[in-house]
mmCIF file of C-alpha atoms in Angstrom:
data_model
loop_
_atom_site.group_PDB
_atom_site.id
_atom_site.type_symbol
_atom_site.label_atom_id
_atom_site.label_comp_id
_atom_site.label_asym_id
_atom_site.label_seq_id
_atom_site.Cartn_x
_atom_site.Cartn_y
_atom_site.Cartn_z
ATOM 1 C CA MET A 17 15.596 5.146 4.632
ATOM 2 C CA GLN A 18 13.142 2.992 3.086
ATOM 3 C CA GLN A 19 10.086 3.960 5.460
ATOM 4 C CA THR A 20 10.411 7.579 4.086
ATOM 5 C CA LYS A 21 10.521 6.191 0.542
ATOM 6 C CA HIS A 22 7.538 4.028 0.939
ATOM 7 C CA ILE A 23 5.312 7.411 2.791
ATOM 8 C CA SER A 24 6.424 9.070 -0.161
ATOM 9 C CA ARG A 25 5.776 7.054 -2.693
ATOM 10 C CA TYR A 26 2.011 6.112 -1.213
ATOM 11 C CA ILE A 27 1.057 9.439 -0.947
ATOM 12 C CA LYS A 28 2.199 10.429 -3.947
ATOM 13 C CA ASN A 29 0.123 7.732 -5.524
ATOM 14 C CA VAL A 30 -3.146 8.973 -3.333
ATOM 15 C CA LYS A 31 -2.420 12.449 -4.325
ATOM 16 C CA LYS A 32 -2.161 11.282 -8.220
ATOM 17 C CA ILE A 33 -6.109 9.642 -7.553
ATOM 18 C CA PHE A 34 -7.774 12.330 -5.094
ATOM 19 C CA PRO A 35 -10.822 13.858 -6.567
ATOM 20 C CA TRP A 36 -11.412 16.886 -7.733
ATOM 21 C CA GLY A 37 -13.891 19.274 -5.751
ATOM 22 C CA TYR A 38 -13.409 16.984 -2.381
ATOM 23 C CA PRO A 39 -12.699 18.955 1.016
ATOM 24 C CA LYS A 40 -9.538 18.948 3.252
ATOM 25 C CA LYS A 41 -7.541 17.430 0.854
ATOM 26 C CA LYS A 42 -3.997 19.040 2.786
ATOM 27 C CA LYS A 43 -5.613 17.663 6.204
ATOM 28 C CA ILE A 44 -6.360 14.112 4.347
ATOM 29 C CA LEU A 45 -2.983 13.751 3.283
ATOM 30 C CA LYS A 46 -1.568 14.953 6.705
ATOM 31 C CA GLU A 47 -3.714 12.394 8.532
ATOM 32 C CA LEU A 48 -2.178 10.237 5.799
ATOM 33 C CA LYS A 49 0.855 10.330 6.369
ATOM 34 C CA ASN A 50 1.084 10.205 10.519
ATOM 35 C CA ASN A 51 -1.611 6.896 9.989
ATOM 36 C CA LEU A 52 1.544 5.631 7.491
ATOM 37 C CA LYS A 53 4.138 6.514 10.646
ATOM 38 C CA THR A 54 2.147 5.160 13.325
ATOM 39 C CA PHE A 55 1.863 2.056 10.701
ATOM 40 C CA PHE A 56 5.409 1.916 9.743
ATOM 41 C CA ASN A 57 6.213 2.064 14.203
ATOM 42 C CA ASP A 58 3.914 -1.691 14.263
ATOM 43 C CA HIS A 59 5.340 -2.539 10.602
ATOM 44 C CA PRO A 60 9.253 -1.222 10.694
ATOM 45 C CA ASP A 61 10.832 -3.373 7.862
ATOM 46 C CA ILE A 62 7.913 -4.206 6.171
ATOM 47 C CA SER A 63 7.876 -3.729 1.780
ATOM 48 C CA TYR A 64 5.839 -1.331 0.190
ATOM 49 C CA ASP A 65 3.376 -3.906 -1.647
ATOM 50 C CA ASP A 66 3.097 -5.485 1.994
ATOM 51 C CA LEU A 67 2.273 -1.890 3.063
ATOM 52 C CA CYS A 68 -0.831 -2.394 0.647
ATOM 53 C CA LEU A 69 -1.514 -4.877 1.696
ATOM 54 C CA HIS A 70 -1.922 -4.667 4.947
ATOM 55 C CA PHE A 71 -2.516 -0.614 5.187
ATOM 56 C CA GLY A 72 -4.642 -0.803 1.652
ATOM 57 C CA THR A 73 -3.900 0.565 -1.697
ATOM 58 C CA PRO A 74 -3.834 4.178 -2.240
ATOM 59 C CA ASP A 75 -7.278 3.701 -4.085
ATOM 60 C CA SER A 76 -8.808 1.624 -1.096
ATOM 61 C CA TYR A 77 -7.487 4.365 1.105
ATOM 62 C CA ILE A 78 -8.982 7.193 -0.743
ATOM 63 C CA ASP A 79 -12.060 5.059 -1.093
ATOM 64 C CA ASP A 80 -12.287 4.352 2.648
ATOM 65 C CA ARG A 81 -11.667 8.051 3.439
ATOM 66 C CA MET A 82 -14.211 9.311 0.913
ATOM 67 C CA SER A 83 -16.714 7.139 2.208
ATOM 68 C CA LEU A 84 -16.783 9.104 5.659
ATOM 69 C CA TYR A 85 -18.390 12.155 3.956
ATOM 70 C CA SER A 86 -22.001 12.785 3.296
ATOM 71 C CA PRO A 87 -23.193 12.938 0.005
ATOM 72 C CA ASN A 88 -23.760 17.095 0.933
ATOM 73 C CA GLU A 89 -20.693 17.550 1.970
ATOM 74 C CA LEU A 90 -19.174 16.769 -1.407
ATOM 75 C CA ARG A 91 -21.748 18.637 -3.203
ATOM 76 C CA ARG A 92 -20.931 21.245 -0.949
ATOM 77 C CA SER A 93 -17.794 21.273 -1.737
ATOM 78 C CA VAL A 94 -17.417 20.978 -5.328
ATOM 79 C CA GLN A 95 -20.208 23.611 -5.864
ATOM 80 C CA MET A 96 -17.885 25.787 -3.590
ATOM 81 C CA LYS A 97 -14.709 24.630 -5.508
ATOM 82 C CA LYS A 98 -16.552 25.506 -8.811
ATOM 83 C CA ARG A 99 -17.438 29.052 -7.694
ATOM 84 C CA LYS A 100 -14.110 29.805 -6.794
ATOM 85 C CA TYR A 101 -12.811 28.979 -10.739
ATOM 86 C CA ILE A 102 -15.693 30.638 -12.018
ATOM 87 C CA ILE A 103 -14.826 33.920 -10.032
ATOM 88 C CA LEU A 104 -11.220 33.166 -10.766
ATOM 89 C CA GLY A 105 -12.249 32.912 -14.213
ATOM 90 C CA VAL A 106 -13.885 36.058 -14.549
ATOM 91 C CA ILE A 107 -11.027 37.768 -12.663
ATOM 92 C CA ILE A 108 -8.693 36.720 -15.074
ATOM 93 C CA PHE A 109 -10.986 37.942 -18.180
ATOM 94 C CA ILE A 110 -11.321 41.573 -16.795
ATOM 95 C CA ILE A 111 -7.846 42.117 -16.414
ATOM 96 C CA ILE A 112 -7.066 40.969 -20.007
ATOM 97 C CA MET A 113 -9.241 42.946 -21.041
ATOM 98 C CA ALA A 114 -8.422 45.822 -19.206
ATOM 99 C CA PHE A 115 -4.852 45.133 -20.415
ATOM 100 C CA ILE A 116 -6.488 45.106 -24.100
ATOM 101 C CA CYS A 117 -8.029 48.754 -23.378
ATOM 102 C CA GLY A 118 -5.198 49.756 -22.091
ATOM 103 C CA VAL A 119 -3.306 49.165 -24.753
ATOM 104 C CA ILE A 120 -5.536 50.147 -27.272
ATOM 105 C CA PHE A 121 -6.098 53.417 -25.801
ATOM 106 C CA ILE A 122 -1.887 54.193 -25.250
ATOM 107 C CA LYS A 123 -1.786 53.622 -29.221
ATOM 108 C CA HIS A 124 -4.655 55.705 -30.033
ATOM 109 C CA ASN A 125 -2.813 58.630 -27.620
ATOM 110 C CA ILE A 126 -0.038 58.357 -29.272
ATOM 111 C CA GLU A 127 -1.385 58.442 -33.027
ATOM 112 C CA LYS A 128 -3.923 61.562 -32.124
ATOM 113 C CA HIS A 129 -0.279 63.651 -30.670
ATOM 114 C CA SER A 130 1.925 61.924 -34.019
ATOM 115 C CA ALA A 131 3.060 64.562 -36.525
ATOM 116 C CA ALA A 132 0.941 67.440 -37.504
ATOM 117 C CA THR A 133 2.167 70.114 -40.023
ATOM 118 C CA ILE A 134 1.235 73.379 -39.108
ATOM 119 C CA THR A 135 1.799 75.551 -42.665
ATOM 120 C CA GLU A 136 1.309 79.295 -41.983
ATOM 121 C CA GLY A 137 1.239 81.723 -44.963
ATOM 122 C CA PHE A 138 1.705 85.627 -45.137
ATOM 123 C CA ILE A 139 2.828 87.449 -47.544
ATOM 124 C CA VAL A 140 5.921 89.297 -47.321
ATOM 125 C CA GLY A 141 6.107 92.329 -49.856
ATOM 126 C CA GLY A 142 3.800 90.926 -52.090
ATOM 127 C CA GLU A 143 6.115 87.385 -51.901
ATOM 128 C CA ILE A 144 3.641 84.003 -50.462
ATOM 129 C CA ILE A 145 5.663 82.823 -47.607
ATOM 130 C CA THR A 146 4.838 80.111 -46.112
ATOM 131 C CA ASP A 147 6.152 78.655 -42.850
ATOM 132 C CA GLU A 148 5.678 75.207 -42.020
ATOM 133 C CA LYS A 149 5.912 73.626 -38.275
ATOM 134 C CA ILE A 150 6.138 69.760 -38.025
ATOM 135 C CA ILE A 151 4.282 69.234 -34.480
ATOM 136 C CA ILE A 152 4.927 66.327 -32.358
ATOM 137 C CA HIS A 153 4.183 65.162 -28.896
ATOM 138 C CA ASP A 154 2.517 68.646 -27.182
ATOM 139 C CA GLU A 155 3.983 71.111 -29.794
ATOM 140 C CA HIS A 156 7.720 70.705 -29.852
ATOM 141 C CA ILE A 157 8.970 72.012 -32.783
ATOM 142 C CA ILE A 158 11.435 69.591 -34.257
ATOM 143 C CA ASP A 159 11.344 71.207 -37.800
ATOM 144 C CA ASP A 160 10.725 74.606 -38.588
ATOM 145 C CA LYS A 161 10.732 75.580 -42.750
ATOM 146 C CA LYS A 162 10.456 78.564 -44.698
ATOM 147 C CA ILE A 163 9.217 77.596 -48.119
ATOM 148 C CA ASP A 164 8.910 80.065 -50.634
ATOM 149 C CA GLU A 165 6.910 80.293 -52.930
ATOM 150 C CA MET B 27 -16.148 -8.849 -1.385
ATOM 151 C CA ASP B 28 -20.078 -8.489 -1.393
ATOM 152 C CA PRO B 29 -21.605 -5.044 -1.186
ATOM 153 C CA ILE B 30 -23.468 -5.174 1.087
ATOM 154 C CA VAL B 31 -21.121 -6.642 3.112
ATOM 155 C CA THR B 32 -18.775 -3.971 2.525
ATOM 156 C CA ASN B 33 -21.577 -0.880 2.709
ATOM 157 C CA LEU B 34 -22.769 -3.411 6.747
ATOM 158 C CA LYS B 35 -18.603 -3.056 7.506
ATOM 159 C CA ARG B 36 -18.415 0.359 6.955
ATOM 160 C CA ALA B 37 -21.715 1.018 9.192
ATOM 161 C CA SER B 38 -20.697 -1.367 11.979
ATOM 162 C CA ILE B 39 -16.476 -0.582 12.144
ATOM 163 C CA GLU B 40 -17.137 2.348 14.956
ATOM 164 C CA LEU B 41 -18.916 -0.239 16.714
ATOM 165 C CA ILE B 42 -16.934 -2.951 16.209
ATOM 166 C CA LEU B 43 -13.369 -0.604 17.475
ATOM 167 C CA LEU B 44 -15.287 0.575 20.259
ATOM 168 C CA SER B 45 -16.384 -2.545 21.498
ATOM 169 C CA ILE B 46 -13.105 -3.929 21.966
ATOM 170 C CA LEU B 47 -11.538 -1.077 23.188
ATOM 171 C CA LYS B 48 -14.213 -0.747 25.930
ATOM 172 C CA GLU B 49 -12.336 -3.963 26.841
ATOM 173 C CA GLU B 50 -8.628 -2.745 27.184
ATOM 174 C CA ASP B 51 -6.168 -0.104 25.299
ATOM 175 C CA MET B 52 -5.201 -1.488 21.953
ATOM 176 C CA TYR B 53 -2.436 -0.522 19.536
ATOM 177 C CA GLY B 54 -3.524 -0.249 15.922
ATOM 178 C CA TYR B 55 -1.850 -3.606 14.867
ATOM 179 C CA GLN B 56 -3.086 -4.942 18.019
ATOM 180 C CA LEU B 57 -6.497 -3.828 17.175
ATOM 181 C CA ALA B 58 -6.748 -4.967 13.595
ATOM 182 C CA GLY B 59 -5.019 -8.423 14.532
ATOM 183 C CA GLU B 60 -7.922 -8.653 17.633
ATOM 184 C CA ILE B 61 -10.928 -8.053 15.004
ATOM 185 C CA LYS B 62 -9.887 -10.733 12.776
ATOM 186 C CA ARG B 63 -9.354 -13.249 15.737
ATOM 187 C CA ARG B 64 -12.746 -12.865 17.178
ATOM 188 C CA THR B 65 -14.668 -13.254 13.563
ATOM 189 C CA ASN B 66 -12.038 -16.437 12.770
ATOM 190 C CA ASP B 67 -11.143 -14.307 10.248
ATOM 191 C CA ARG B 68 -14.302 -13.660 8.704
ATOM 192 C CA LEU B 69 -13.721 -9.807 9.106
ATOM 193 C CA SER B 70 -10.682 -8.225 8.365
ATOM 194 C CA ILE B 71 -9.946 -4.706 8.404
ATOM 195 C CA LEU B 72 -7.384 -2.629 6.129
ATOM 196 C CA GLU B 73 -5.211 -0.457 8.995
ATOM 197 C CA GLY B 74 -5.370 2.593 6.810
ATOM 198 C CA SER B 75 -9.010 2.229 6.936
ATOM 199 C CA MET B 76 -8.818 1.764 10.878
ATOM 200 C CA TYR B 77 -6.649 4.725 11.402
ATOM 201 C CA THR B 78 -8.981 6.581 9.165
ATOM 202 C CA ILE B 79 -12.148 5.368 11.585
ATOM 203 C CA LEU B 80 -9.696 6.017 15.202
ATOM 204 C CA ASN B 81 -9.267 9.670 13.960
ATOM 205 C CA ARG B 82 -12.432 10.390 13.509
ATOM 206 C CA LEU B 83 -13.965 8.773 17.125
ATOM 207 C CA LYS B 84 -10.441 10.778 17.915
ATOM 208 C CA GLU B 85 -12.051 13.894 16.508
ATOM 209 C CA ASN B 86 -15.318 13.519 18.328
ATOM 210 C CA GLY B 87 -13.865 13.153 22.075
ATOM 211 C CA ASP B 88 -15.176 9.063 21.501
ATOM 212 C CA VAL B 89 -11.186 7.807 22.220
ATOM 213 C CA SER B 90 -7.973 9.165 23.319
ATOM 214 C CA PHE B 91 -4.624 8.264 22.464
ATOM 215 C CA ARG B 92 -1.176 7.984 24.170
ATOM 216 C CA SER B 93 2.363 7.304 22.633
ATOM 217 C CA GLU B 94 4.438 4.733 24.575
ATOM 218 C CA LEU B 95 8.555 3.551 24.001
ATOM 219 C CA VAL B 96 8.953 0.801 22.914
ATOM 220 C CA GLY B 97 12.443 -0.653 22.693
ATOM 221 C CA LYS B 98 14.858 1.884 22.323
ATOM 222 C CA LYS B 99 13.567 3.848 19.439
ATOM 223 C CA MET B 100 10.165 2.560 18.276
ATOM 224 C CA THR B 101 6.691 4.776 19.623
ATOM 225 C CA ARG B 102 3.469 2.903 19.857
ATOM 226 C CA VAL B 103 0.553 4.754 20.188
ATOM 227 C CA TYR B 104 -2.130 3.029 22.255
ATOM 228 C CA TYR B 105 -5.680 4.152 22.034
ATOM 229 C CA HIS B 106 -8.497 5.058 24.903
ATOM 230 C CA ILE B 107 -12.082 4.697 24.851
ATOM 231 C CA THR B 108 -13.057 7.836 26.721
ATOM 232 C CA ASP B 109 -16.391 8.356 29.057
ATOM 233 C CA THR B 110 -17.984 9.884 25.802
ATOM 234 C CA GLY B 111 -17.253 7.241 24.042
ATOM 235 C CA LEU B 112 -18.271 4.820 26.432
ATOM 236 C CA LYS B 113 -22.093 6.489 25.955
ATOM 237 C CA HIS B 114 -21.833 6.544 22.556
ATOM 238 C CA LEU B 115 -21.341 3.094 22.778
ATOM 239 C CA ASP B 116 -23.952 2.120 24.288
ATOM 240 C CA GLU B 117 -25.702 4.302 21.931
ATOM 241 C CA MET B 118 -24.930 3.193 18.925
ATOM 242 C CA LEU B 119 -25.635 -0.848 20.429
ATOM 243 C CA ILE B 120 -28.987 -0.220 21.201
ATOM 244 C CA THR B 121 -29.584 1.571 17.515
ATOM 245 C CA PHE B 122 -28.389 -1.538 16.349
ATOM 246 C CA ASN B 123 -29.742 -4.102 17.816
ATOM 247 C CA GLU B 124 -33.156 -1.899 17.173
ATOM 248 C CA TYR B 125 -32.067 -1.945 13.099
ATOM 249 C CA VAL B 126 -31.325 -5.636 13.805
ATOM 250 C CA LYS B 127 -35.132 -6.438 14.825
ATOM 251 C CA ILE B 128 -36.258 -3.957 11.905
ATOM 252 C CA ILE B 129 -34.362 -6.094 9.670
ATOM 253 C CA GLU B 130 -35.228 -9.162 11.000
ATOM 254 C CA SER B 131 -38.805 -8.443 11.305
ATOM 255 C CA VAL B 132 -38.520 -7.878 7.088
ATOM 256 C CA VAL B 133 -36.419 -10.773 6.072
ATOM 257 C CA ASN B 134 -38.179 -13.157 8.496
ATOM 258 C CA LYS B 135 -41.426 -12.250 8.287
ATOM 259 C CA GLU B 136 -43.474 -15.623 8.408
#
């Protein structure tokens, strides 16, 4: 339906130019949709260009809507949004650092418990016999060889 | 449009809308047309701006609205000034008239 198409197009254009940090974006867009529907009740077959002419362009709508906020409200809203993004940035940074530290810790532990060769030597019948045990991961003996010297 | 006129319009739009609604309930397009007619086309308000103000007046309790079925499918939203709106309008008129006198005392200083 043409009306739905014009409303969607108008709202899409308003979303593109909606200023960052301004308060109550969802509420404003919902209100806009209702206002457009009300407008179309009185102008059912209007074209998009005539819609902008009588209802106002997306730019003028945003200008008028924003003028309803006091400078104090706008300042507070932008400050709050900034704070939220900073906190989110810090949390993401902490998660990334924790991940990197975790990887380093695990890698270090793997190297520590990697192949350690223990050579035991003993004398049997005048001969020196060495026994090499290759131990990996908590002393599982995977290779046990006797070396006669 | 002259920025002074734009700012004055923004400041007085609530007063204008409530003054008209005091006389009779109207729907949006009718309100916009009435403003143009009374001002001899010297003042016109975009309906988008007007609906925004009407929404705010509704939130403040100055205005209520009702939907009426027109024809088979079309509904029309009629705006009505409440008792709170009438009181608010009286206060705004007093403030407005005082402010005009103040400006005149400066601008038309003799």
